[in-house]
Tab-separated table of C-alpha atoms in Angstrom:
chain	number	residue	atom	x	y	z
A	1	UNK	CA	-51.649	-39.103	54.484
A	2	UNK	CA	-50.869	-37.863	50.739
A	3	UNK	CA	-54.246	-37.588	48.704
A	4	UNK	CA	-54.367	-38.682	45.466
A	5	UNK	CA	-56.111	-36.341	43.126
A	6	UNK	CA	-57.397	-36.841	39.395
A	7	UNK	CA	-58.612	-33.693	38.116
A	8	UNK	CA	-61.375	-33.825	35.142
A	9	UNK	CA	-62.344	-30.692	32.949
A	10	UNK	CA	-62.592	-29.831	29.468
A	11	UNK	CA	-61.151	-26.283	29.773
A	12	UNK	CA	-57.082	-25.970	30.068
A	13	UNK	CA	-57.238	-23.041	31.860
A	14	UNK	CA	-59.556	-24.542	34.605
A	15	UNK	CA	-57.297	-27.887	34.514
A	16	UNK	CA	-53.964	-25.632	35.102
A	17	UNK	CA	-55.399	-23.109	37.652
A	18	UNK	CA	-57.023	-26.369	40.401
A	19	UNK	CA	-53.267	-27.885	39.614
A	20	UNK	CA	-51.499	-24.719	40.914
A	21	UNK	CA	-54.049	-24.406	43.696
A	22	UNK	CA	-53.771	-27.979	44.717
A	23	UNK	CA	-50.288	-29.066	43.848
A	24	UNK	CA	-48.977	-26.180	46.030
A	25	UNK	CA	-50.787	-28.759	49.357
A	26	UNK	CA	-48.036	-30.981	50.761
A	27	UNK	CA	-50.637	-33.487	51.246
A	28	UNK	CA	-52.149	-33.300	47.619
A	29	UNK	CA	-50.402	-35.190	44.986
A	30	UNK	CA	-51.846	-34.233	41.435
A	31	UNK	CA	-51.789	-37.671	39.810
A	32	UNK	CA	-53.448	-36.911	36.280
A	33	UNK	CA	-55.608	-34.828	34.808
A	34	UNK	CA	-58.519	-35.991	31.809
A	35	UNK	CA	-60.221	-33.800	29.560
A	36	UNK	CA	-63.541	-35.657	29.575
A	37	UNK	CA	-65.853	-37.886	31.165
A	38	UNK	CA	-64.891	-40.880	29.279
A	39	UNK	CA	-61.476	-40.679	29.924
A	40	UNK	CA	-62.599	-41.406	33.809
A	41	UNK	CA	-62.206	-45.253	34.082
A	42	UNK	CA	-59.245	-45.748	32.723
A	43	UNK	CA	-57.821	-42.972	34.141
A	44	UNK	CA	-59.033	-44.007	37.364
A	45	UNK	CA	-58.043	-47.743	36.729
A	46	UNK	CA	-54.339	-46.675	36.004
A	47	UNK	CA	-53.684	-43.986	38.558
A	48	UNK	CA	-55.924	-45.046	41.492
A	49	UNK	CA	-56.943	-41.736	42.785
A	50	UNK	CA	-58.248	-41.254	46.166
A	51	UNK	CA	-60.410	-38.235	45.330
A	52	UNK	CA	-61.858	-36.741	41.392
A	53	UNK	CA	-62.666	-33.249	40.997
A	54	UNK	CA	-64.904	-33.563	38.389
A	55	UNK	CA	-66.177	-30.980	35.884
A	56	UNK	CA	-69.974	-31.441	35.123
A	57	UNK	CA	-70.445	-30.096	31.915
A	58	UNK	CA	-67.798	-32.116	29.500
A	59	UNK	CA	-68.814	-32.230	25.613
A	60	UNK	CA	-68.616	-36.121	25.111
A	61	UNK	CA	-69.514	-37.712	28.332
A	62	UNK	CA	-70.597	-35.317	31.044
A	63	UNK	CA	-69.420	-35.277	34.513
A	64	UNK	CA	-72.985	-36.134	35.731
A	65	UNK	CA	-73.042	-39.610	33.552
A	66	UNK	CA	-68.980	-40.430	34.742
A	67	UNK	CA	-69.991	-39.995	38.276
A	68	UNK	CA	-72.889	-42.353	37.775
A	69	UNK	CA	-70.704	-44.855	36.177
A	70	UNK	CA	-67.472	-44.298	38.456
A	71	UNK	CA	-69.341	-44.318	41.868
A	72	UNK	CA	-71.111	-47.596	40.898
A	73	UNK	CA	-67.948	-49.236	40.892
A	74	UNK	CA	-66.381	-51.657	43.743
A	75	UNK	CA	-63.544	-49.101	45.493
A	76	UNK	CA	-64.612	-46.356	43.679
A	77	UNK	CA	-63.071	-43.385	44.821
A	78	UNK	CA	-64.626	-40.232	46.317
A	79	UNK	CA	-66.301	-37.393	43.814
A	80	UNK	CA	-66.456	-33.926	44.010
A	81	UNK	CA	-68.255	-32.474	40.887
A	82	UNK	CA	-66.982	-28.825	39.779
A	83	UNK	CA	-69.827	-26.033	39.189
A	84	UNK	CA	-70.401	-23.026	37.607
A	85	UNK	CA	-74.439	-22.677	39.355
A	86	UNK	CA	-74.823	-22.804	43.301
A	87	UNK	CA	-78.347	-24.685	43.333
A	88	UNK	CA	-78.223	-26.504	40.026
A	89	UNK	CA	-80.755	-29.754	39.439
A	90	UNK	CA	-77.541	-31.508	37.750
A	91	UNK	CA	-75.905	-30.456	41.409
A	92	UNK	CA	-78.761	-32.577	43.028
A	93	UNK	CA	-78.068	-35.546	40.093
A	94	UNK	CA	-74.527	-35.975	41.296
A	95	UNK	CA	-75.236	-36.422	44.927
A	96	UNK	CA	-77.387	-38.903	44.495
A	97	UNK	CA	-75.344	-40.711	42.195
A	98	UNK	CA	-72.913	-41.144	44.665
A	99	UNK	CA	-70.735	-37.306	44.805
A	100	UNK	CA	-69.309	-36.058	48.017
A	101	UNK	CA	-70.434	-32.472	47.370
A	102	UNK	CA	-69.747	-29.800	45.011
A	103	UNK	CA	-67.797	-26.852	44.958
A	104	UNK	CA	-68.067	-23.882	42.941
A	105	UNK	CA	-65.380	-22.934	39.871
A	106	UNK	CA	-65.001	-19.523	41.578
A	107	UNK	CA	-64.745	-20.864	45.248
A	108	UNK	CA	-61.501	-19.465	46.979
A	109	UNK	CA	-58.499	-21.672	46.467
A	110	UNK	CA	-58.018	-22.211	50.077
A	111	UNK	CA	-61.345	-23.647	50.541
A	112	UNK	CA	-61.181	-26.111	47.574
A	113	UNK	CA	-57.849	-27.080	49.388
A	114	UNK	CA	-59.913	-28.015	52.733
A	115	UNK	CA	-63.155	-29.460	50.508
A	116	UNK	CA	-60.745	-32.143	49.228
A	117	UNK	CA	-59.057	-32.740	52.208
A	118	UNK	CA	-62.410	-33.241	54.137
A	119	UNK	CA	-63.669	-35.858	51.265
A	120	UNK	CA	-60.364	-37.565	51.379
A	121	UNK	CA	-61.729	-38.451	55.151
A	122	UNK	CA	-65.249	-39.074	54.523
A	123	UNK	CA	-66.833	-35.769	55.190
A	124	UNK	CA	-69.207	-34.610	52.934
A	125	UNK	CA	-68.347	-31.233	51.299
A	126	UNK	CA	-71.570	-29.236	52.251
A	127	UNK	CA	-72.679	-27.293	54.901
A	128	UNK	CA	-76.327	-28.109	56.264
A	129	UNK	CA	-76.955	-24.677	55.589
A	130	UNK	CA	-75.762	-25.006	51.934
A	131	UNK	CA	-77.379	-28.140	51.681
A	132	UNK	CA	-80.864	-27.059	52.847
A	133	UNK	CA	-80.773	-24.448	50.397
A	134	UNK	CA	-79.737	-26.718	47.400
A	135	UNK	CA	-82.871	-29.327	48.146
A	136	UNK	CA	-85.175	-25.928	48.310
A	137	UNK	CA	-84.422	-24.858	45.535
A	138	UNK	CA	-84.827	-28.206	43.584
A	139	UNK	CA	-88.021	-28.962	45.357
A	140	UNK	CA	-89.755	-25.699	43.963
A	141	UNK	CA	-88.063	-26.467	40.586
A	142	UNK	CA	-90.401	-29.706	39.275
A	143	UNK	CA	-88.062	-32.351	37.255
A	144	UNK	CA	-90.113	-33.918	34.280
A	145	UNK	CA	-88.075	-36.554	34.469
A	146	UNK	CA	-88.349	-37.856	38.167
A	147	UNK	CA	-91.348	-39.351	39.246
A	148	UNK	CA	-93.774	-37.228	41.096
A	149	UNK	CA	-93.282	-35.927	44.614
A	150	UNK	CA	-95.266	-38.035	46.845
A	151	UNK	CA	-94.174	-41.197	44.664
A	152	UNK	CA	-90.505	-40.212	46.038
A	153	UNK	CA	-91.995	-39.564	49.169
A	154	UNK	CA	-93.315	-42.771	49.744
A	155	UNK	CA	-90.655	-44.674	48.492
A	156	UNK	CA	-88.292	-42.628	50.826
A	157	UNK	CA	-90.706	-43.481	53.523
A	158	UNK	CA	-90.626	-47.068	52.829
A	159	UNK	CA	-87.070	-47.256	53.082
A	160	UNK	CA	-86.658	-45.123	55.999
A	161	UNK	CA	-88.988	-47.795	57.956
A	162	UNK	CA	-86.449	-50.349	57.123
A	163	UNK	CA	-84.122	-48.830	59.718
A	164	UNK	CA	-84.470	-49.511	63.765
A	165	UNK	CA	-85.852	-47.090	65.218
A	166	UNK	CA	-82.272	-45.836	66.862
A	167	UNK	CA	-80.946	-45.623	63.505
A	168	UNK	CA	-83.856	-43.952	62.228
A	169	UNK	CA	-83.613	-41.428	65.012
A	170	UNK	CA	-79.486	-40.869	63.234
A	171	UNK	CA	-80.549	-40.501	59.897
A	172	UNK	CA	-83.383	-38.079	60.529
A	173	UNK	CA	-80.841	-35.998	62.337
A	174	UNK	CA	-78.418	-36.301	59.756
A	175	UNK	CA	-81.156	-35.129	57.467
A	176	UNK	CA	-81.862	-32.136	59.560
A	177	UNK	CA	-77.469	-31.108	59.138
A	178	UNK	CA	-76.166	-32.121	62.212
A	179	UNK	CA	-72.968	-33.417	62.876
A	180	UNK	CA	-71.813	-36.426	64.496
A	181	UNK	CA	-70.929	-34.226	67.984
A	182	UNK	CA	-74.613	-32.430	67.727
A	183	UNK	CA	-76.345	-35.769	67.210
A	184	UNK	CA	-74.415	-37.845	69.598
A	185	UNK	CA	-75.430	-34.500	72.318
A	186	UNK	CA	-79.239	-34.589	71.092
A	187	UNK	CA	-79.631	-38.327	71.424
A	188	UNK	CA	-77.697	-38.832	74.304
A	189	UNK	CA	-74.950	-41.223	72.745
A	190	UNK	CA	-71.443	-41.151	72.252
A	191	UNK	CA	-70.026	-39.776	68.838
A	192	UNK	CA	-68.406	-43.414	68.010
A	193	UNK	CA	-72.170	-44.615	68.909
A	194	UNK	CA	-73.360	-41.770	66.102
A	195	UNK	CA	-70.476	-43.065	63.894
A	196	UNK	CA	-71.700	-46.568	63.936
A	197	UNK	CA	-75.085	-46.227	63.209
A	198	UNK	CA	-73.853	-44.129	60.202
A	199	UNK	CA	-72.424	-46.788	59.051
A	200	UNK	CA	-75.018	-48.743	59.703
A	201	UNK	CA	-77.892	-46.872	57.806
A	202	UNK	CA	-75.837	-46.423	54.731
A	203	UNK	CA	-75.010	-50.056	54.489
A	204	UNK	CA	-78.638	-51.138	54.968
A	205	UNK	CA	-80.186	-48.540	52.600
A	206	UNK	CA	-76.524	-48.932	50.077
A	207	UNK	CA	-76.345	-45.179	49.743
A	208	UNK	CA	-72.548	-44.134	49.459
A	209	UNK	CA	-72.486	-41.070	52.366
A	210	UNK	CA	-74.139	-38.463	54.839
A	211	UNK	CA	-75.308	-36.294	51.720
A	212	UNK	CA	-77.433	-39.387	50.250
A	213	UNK	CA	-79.144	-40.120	53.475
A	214	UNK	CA	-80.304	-36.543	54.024
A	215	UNK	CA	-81.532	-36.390	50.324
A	216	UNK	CA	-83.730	-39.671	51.371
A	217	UNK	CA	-85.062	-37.259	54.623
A	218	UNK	CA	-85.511	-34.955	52.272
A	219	UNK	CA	-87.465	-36.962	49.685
A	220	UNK	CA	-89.569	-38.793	52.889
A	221	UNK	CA	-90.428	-34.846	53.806
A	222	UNK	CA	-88.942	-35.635	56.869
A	223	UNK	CA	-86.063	-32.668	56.740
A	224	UNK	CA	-88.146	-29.753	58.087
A	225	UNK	CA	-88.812	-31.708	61.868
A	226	UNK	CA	-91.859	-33.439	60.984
A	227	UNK	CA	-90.920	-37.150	61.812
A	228	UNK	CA	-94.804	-38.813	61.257
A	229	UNK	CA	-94.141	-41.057	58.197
């Protein structure tokens, strides 16, 4: 399979540097390239990506408020939002906006290579251990603008109870970072069973991947092993 890539950043430097890295894939076809967030729909429109690297901090319209925008979008394709910060609230933004993951500007070329490859096929790019730290270090880092923490805790809860109680048993172990092989081992089900259910939760809850449903275990307080809700 060739993926189709649309990279987004202000800086030409950036913009030329992710083209060597990438173009040099033979599965990666570079498609286009925008300077700014509001180039993103038609760009998107016209050259049908499969993937967009996308820069978060553009001067018009920033990567944060495309992402919104692009991943609300019938077909829209997958997001991975380009940082300068490794825990970063606007990080935490993306993601729940609808971003596969994030990868640093300074992350080796070969693993940028292998981050877009693995959201070309679904996979989220974060590890559980980079993922655990990123919702830490939000958590302890109040957001004026959210609502307060048991208000998203409750509301998490709420929708969390909307599950069966098989598919609640998934998510909370998706929350918790494992992957479809761990959780099919701990709950004694087969990994297309796991697969399924995935499916399943993000369809009934209309979250957009893995990452958003352990950001809702996080938000229930549910992440940490403690499954009382």
């Amino acid at each position: 399979m060739t993926i189709r890539l649309l990279i987004v950043d202000d800086d030409p430097l950036v913009r030329a540097g992710l083209s060597f890295m990438l173009g040099g894939a033979e599965d990666i076809q570079i498609v286009g390239e925008g300077t700014d967030g509001r180039e993103v729909p038609e760009l998107v429109d016209r050259l049908v990506p499969d993937v967009v690297l996308m820069d978060i901090r553009m001067p018009h319209v920033d990567g944060l408020t495309a992402t919104e925008r692009l991943r609300a979008l019938p077909g829209a394709p997958e997001v991975v939002v380009l940082t300068t910060f490794h825990a970063d609230e606007q990080v935490l933004r993306a993601l729940r906006a609808g971003a596969a993951g994030f990868v640093l500007k300074d992350t080796p070329p070969a693993e940028i290579v292998a981050a877009v490859r693995r959201v070309a096929v679904g996979d989220p790019v974060l590890s559980p251990a980079v993922t655990r730290q990123l919702m830490t270090h939000v958590a302890d880092r109040p957001d004026r603008e959210e609502s307060p923490e048991q208000a998203r805790r409750t509301v998490a809860a709420g929708r969390l109870a909307e599950l069966a109680e098989r598919e609640r048993e998934v998510a909370l172990a998706v929350g918790r970072g494992g992957s479809n092989a761990e959780i099919a081992a701990a709950l004694y089900m087969s990994v297309p069973t796991v697969k399924t259910h995935v499916s399943r939760i993000l369809a009934k809850l209309g979250l957009n991947n893995r990452v958003q449903i352990a950001l809702l275990v996080h938000d229930a307080g549910l992440s940490e092993g403690d499954d009382h809700v």
